[in-house]
Short mmCIF file of N, CA and C in Angstrom, two decimals:
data_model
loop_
_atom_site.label_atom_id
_atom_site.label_comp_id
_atom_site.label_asym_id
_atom_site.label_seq_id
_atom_site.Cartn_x
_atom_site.Cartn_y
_atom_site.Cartn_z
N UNK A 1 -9.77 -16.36 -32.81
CA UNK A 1 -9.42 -15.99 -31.47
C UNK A 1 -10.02 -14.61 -31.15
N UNK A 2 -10.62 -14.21 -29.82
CA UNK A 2 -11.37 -13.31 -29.69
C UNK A 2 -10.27 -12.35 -29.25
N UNK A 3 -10.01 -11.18 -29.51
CA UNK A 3 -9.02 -9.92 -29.13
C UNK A 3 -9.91 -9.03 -28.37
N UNK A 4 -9.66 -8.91 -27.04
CA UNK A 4 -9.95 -7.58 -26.18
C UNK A 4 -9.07 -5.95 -26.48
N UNK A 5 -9.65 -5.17 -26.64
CA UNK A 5 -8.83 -4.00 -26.72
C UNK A 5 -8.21 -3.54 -25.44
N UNK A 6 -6.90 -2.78 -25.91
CA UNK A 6 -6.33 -2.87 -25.10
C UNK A 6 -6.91 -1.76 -23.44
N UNK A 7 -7.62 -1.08 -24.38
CA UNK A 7 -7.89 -0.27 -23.32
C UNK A 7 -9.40 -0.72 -22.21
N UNK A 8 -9.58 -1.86 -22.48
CA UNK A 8 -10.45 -2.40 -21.75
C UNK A 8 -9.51 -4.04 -20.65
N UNK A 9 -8.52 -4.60 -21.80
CA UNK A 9 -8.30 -5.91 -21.02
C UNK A 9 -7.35 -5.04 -20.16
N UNK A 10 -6.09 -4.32 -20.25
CA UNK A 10 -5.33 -3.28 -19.23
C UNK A 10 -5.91 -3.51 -18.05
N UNK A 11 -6.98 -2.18 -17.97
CA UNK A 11 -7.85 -1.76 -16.72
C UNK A 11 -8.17 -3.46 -15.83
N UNK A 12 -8.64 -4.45 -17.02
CA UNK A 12 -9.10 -5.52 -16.10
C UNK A 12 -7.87 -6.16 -15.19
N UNK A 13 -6.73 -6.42 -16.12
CA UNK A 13 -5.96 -6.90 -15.94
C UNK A 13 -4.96 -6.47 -14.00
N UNK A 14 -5.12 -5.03 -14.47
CA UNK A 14 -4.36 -4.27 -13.11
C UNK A 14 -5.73 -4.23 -11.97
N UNK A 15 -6.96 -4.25 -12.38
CA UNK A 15 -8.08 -4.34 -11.07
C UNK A 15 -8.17 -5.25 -10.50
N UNK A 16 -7.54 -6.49 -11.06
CA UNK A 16 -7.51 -7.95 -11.24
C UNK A 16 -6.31 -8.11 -10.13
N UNK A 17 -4.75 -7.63 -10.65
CA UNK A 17 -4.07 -7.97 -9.88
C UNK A 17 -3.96 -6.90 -8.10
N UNK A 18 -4.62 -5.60 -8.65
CA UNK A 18 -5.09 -4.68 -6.98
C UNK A 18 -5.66 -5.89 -6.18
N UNK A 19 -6.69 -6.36 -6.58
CA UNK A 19 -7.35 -6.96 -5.84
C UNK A 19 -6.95 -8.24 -4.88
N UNK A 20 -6.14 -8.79 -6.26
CA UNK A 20 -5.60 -10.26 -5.36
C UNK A 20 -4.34 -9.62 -4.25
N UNK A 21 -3.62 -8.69 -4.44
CA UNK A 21 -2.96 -7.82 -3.39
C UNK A 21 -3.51 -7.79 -2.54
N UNK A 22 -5.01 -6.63 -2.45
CA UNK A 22 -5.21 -6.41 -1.45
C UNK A 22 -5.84 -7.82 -0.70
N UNK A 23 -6.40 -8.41 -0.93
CA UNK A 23 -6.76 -9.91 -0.19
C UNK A 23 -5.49 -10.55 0.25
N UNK A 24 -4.51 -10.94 -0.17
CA UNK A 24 -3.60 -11.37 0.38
C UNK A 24 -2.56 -10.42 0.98
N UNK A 25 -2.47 -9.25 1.21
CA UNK A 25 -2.02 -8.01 2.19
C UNK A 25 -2.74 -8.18 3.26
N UNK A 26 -4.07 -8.01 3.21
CA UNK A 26 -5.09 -8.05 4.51
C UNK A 26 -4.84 -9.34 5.16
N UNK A 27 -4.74 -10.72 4.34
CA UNK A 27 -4.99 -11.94 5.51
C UNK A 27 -3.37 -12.11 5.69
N UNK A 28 -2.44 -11.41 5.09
CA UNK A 28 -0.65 -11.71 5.64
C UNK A 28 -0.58 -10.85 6.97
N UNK A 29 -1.58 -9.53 7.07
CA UNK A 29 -0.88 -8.87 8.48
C UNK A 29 -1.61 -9.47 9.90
N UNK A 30 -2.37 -9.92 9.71
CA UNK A 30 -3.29 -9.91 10.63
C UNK A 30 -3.49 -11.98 11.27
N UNK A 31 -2.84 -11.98 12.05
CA UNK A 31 -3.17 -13.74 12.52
C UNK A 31 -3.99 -13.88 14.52
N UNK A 32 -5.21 -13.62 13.77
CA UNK A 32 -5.97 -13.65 15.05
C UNK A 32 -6.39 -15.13 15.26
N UNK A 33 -6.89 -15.64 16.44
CA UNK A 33 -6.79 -16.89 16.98
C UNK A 33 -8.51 -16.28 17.75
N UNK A 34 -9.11 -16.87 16.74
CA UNK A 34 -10.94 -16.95 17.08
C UNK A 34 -10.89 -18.14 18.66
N UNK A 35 -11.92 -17.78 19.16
CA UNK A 35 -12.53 -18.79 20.33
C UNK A 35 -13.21 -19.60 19.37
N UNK A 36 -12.67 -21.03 19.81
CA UNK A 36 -12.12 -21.71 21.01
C UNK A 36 -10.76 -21.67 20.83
N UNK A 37 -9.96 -21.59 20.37
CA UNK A 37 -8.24 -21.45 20.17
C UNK A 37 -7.90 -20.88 21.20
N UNK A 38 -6.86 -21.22 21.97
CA UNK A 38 -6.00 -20.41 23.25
C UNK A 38 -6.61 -21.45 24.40
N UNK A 39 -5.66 -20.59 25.25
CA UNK A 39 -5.83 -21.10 26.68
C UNK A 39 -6.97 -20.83 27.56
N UNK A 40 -8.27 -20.96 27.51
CA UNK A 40 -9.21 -20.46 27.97
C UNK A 40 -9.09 -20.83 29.53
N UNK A 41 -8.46 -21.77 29.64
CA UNK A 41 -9.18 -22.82 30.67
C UNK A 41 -8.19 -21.77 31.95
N UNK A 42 -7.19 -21.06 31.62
CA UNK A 42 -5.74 -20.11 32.17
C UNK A 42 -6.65 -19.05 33.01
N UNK A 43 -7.94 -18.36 32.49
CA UNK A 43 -8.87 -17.59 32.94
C UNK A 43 -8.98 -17.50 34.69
N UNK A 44 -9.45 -18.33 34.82
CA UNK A 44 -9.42 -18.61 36.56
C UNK A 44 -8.45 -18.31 37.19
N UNK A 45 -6.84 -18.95 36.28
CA UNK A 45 -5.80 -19.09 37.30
C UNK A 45 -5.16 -17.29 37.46
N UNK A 46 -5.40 -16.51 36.61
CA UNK A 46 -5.09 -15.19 36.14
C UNK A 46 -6.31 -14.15 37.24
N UNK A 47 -7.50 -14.63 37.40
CA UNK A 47 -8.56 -14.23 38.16
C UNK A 47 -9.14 -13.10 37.16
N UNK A 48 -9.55 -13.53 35.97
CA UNK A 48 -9.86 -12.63 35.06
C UNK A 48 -11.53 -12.64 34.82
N UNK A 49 -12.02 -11.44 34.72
CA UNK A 49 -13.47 -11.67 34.32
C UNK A 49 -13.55 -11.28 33.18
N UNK A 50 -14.53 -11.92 32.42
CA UNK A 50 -14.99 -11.23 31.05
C UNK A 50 -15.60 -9.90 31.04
N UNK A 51 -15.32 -9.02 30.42
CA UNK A 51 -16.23 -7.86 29.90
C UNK A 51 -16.18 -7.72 28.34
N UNK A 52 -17.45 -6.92 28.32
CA UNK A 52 -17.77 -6.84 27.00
C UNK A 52 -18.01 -5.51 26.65
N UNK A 53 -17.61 -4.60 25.66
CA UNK A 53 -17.57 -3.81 25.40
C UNK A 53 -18.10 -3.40 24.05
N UNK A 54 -19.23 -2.07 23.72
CA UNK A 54 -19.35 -1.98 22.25
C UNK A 54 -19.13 -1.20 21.48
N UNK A 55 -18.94 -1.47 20.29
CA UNK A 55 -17.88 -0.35 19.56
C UNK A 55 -19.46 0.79 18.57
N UNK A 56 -19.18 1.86 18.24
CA UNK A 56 -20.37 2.51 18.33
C UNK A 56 -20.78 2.19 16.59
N UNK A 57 -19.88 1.02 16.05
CA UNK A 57 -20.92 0.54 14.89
C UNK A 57 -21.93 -0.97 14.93
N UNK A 58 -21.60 -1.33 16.62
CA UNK A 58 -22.62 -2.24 17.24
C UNK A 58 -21.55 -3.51 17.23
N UNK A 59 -20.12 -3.40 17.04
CA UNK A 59 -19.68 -4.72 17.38
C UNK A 59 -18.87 -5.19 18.90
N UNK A 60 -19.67 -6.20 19.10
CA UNK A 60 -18.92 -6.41 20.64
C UNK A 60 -17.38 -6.86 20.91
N UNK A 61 -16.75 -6.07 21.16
CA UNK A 61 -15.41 -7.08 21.63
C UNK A 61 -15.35 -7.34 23.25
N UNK A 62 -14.40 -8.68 22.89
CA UNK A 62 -14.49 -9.14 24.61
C UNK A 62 -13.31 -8.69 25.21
N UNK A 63 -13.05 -8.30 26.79
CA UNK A 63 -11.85 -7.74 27.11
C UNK A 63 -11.98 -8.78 28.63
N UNK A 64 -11.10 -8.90 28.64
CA UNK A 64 -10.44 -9.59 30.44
C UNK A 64 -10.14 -8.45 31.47
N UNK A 65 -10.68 -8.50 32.72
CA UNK A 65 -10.61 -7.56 33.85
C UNK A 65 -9.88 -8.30 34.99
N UNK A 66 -8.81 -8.03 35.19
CA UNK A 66 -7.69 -8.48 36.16
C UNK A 66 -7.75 -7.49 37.05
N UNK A 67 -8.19 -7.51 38.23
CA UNK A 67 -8.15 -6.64 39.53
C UNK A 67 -7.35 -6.99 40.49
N UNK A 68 -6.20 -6.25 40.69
CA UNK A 68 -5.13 -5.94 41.98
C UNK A 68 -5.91 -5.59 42.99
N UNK A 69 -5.88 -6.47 43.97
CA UNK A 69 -6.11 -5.51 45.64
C UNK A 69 -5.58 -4.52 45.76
N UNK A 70 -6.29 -3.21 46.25
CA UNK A 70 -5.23 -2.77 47.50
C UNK A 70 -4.77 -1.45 46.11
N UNK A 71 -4.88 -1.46 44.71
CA UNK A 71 -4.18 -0.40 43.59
C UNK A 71 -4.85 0.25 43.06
N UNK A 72 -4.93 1.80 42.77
CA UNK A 72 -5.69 2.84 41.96
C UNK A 72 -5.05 2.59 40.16
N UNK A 73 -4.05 1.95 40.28
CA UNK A 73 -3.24 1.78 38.96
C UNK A 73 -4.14 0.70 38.04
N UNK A 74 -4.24 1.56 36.89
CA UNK A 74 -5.08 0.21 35.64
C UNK A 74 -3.48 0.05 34.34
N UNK A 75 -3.73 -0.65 33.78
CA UNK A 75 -2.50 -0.84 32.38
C UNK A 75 -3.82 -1.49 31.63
N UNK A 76 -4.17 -0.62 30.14
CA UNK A 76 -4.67 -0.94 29.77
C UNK A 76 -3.76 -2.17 28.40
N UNK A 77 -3.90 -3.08 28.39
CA UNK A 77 -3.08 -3.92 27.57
C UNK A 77 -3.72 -4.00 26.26
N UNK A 78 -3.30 -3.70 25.47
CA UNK A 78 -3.32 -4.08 23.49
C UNK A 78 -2.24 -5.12 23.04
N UNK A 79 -2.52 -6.44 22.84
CA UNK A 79 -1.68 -7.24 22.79
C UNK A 79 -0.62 -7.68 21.75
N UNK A 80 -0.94 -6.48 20.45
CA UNK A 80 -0.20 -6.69 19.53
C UNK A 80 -1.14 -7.32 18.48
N UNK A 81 -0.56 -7.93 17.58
CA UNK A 81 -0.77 -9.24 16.50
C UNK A 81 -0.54 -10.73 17.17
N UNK A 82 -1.47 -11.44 16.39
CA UNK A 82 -1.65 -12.65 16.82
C UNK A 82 -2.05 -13.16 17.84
N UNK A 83 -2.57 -14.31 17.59
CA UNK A 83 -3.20 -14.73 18.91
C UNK A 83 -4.32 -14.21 19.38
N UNK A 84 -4.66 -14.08 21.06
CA UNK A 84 -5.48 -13.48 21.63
C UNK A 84 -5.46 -13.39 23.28
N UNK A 85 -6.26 -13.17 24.12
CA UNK A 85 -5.96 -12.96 25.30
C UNK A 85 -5.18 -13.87 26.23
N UNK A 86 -5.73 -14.88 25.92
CA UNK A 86 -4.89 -16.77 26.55
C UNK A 86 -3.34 -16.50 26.34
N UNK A 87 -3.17 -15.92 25.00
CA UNK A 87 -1.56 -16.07 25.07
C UNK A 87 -0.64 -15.08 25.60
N UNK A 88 -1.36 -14.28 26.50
CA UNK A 88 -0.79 -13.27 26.67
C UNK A 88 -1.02 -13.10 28.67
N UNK A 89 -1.19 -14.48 29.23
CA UNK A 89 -0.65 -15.18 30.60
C UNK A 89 0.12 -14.58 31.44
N UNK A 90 1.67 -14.65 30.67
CA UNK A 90 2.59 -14.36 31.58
C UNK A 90 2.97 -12.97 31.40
N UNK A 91 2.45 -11.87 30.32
CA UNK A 91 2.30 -10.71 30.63
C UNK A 91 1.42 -10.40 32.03
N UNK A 92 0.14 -10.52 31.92
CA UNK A 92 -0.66 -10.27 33.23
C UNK A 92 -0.30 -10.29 34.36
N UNK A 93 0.30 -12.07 34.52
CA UNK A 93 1.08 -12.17 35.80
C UNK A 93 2.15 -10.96 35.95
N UNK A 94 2.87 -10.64 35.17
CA UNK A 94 4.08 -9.17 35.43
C UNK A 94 3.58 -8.60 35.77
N UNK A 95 2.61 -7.49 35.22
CA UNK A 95 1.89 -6.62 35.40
C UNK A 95 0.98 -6.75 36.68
N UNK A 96 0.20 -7.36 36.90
CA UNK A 96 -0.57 -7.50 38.45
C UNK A 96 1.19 -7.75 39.18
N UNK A 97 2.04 -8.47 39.75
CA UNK A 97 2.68 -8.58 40.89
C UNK A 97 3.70 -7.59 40.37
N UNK A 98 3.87 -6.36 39.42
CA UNK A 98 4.27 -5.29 39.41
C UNK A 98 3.49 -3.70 40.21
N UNK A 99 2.09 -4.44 40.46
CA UNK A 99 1.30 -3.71 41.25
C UNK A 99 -0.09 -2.71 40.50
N UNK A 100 -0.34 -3.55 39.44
CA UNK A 100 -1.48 -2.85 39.05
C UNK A 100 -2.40 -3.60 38.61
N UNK A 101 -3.52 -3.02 38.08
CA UNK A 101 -4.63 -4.00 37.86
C UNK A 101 -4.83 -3.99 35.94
N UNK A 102 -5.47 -4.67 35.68
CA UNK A 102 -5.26 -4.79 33.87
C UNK A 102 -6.74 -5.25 33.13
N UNK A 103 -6.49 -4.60 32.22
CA UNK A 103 -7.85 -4.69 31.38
C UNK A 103 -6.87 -4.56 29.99
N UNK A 104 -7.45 -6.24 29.88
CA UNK A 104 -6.95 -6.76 28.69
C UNK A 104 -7.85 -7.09 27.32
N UNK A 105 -7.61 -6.62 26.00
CA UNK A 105 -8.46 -6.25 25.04
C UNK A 105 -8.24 -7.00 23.74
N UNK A 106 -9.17 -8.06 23.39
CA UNK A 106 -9.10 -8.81 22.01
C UNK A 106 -9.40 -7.66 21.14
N UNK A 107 -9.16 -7.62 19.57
CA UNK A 107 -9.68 -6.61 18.64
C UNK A 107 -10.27 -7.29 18.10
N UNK A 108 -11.00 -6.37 17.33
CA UNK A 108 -12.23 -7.29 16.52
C UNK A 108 -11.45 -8.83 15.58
N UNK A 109 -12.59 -9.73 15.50
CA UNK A 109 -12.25 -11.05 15.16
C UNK A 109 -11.22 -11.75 15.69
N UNK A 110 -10.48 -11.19 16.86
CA UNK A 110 -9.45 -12.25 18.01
C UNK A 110 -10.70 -12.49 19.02
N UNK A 111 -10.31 -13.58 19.24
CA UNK A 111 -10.81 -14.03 20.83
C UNK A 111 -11.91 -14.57 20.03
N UNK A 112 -12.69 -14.36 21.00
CA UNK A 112 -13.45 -13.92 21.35
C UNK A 112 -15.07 -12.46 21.13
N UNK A 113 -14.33 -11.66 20.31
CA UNK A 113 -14.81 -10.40 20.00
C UNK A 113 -15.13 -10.54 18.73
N UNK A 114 -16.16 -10.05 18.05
CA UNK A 114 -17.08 -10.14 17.01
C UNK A 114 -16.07 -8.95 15.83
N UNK A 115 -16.51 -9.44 14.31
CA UNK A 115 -16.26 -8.46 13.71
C UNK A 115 -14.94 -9.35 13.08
N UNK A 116 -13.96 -8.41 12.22
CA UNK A 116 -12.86 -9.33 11.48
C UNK A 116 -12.13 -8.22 11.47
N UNK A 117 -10.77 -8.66 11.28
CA UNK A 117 -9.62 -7.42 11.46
C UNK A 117 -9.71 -6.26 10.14
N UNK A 118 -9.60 -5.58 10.30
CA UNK A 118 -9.60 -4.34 9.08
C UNK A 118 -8.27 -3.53 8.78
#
């Protein structure tokens, strides 16, 4: 039987279990919903346009532009975890017939928007 010393199998052993941590830490916090997933088709009824925005290490995320008539007021919306812009409908509606206009923001790897959560 082959014996590793201890001061070599240890180190493997604990880099071994860091690792499977950190991989399964990273994909437990984070539940983004890539395009095509969500309500896309909701877009129109919300009167939302796409914009695209870039982040200054070149990745694009996509954001929704909801414009109020008639308001100098913006709410910039961060939607939390999970999901992505589609599910987040009947916020908008509040917010516009509360009287402002909204610019709504996937993070990287939701939606729509390039890149993967970090």
């Amino acid at each position: 039987m082959l014996r590793i010393p201890s001061y070599i199998g240890w180190p493997i052993v604990v880099a071994c279990a860091y690792g499977a941590l950190y991989f399964f830490a990273n994909r437990a916090v984070y539940y983004p919903s890539k395009y095509p997933q969500g309500f896309w088709d909701l877009q129109s009824q919300v009167g939302a346009s796409d914009v695209w925005l870039n982040t200054p290490d070149g990745v694009r995320l996509h954001a929704w532009w909801v414009k109020r008539e008639g308001t100098r007021l913006v709410t910039l919306f961060l939607h939390g975890n999970a999901g992505n812009v589609t599910d987040r409908i009947p916020h908008i509606r509040e917010i516009i017939a509360a009287g402002s206009s909204v610019l709504i923001l996937d993070y990287r790897g939701y939606g729509k928007s390039g890149g993967r959560p970090a």
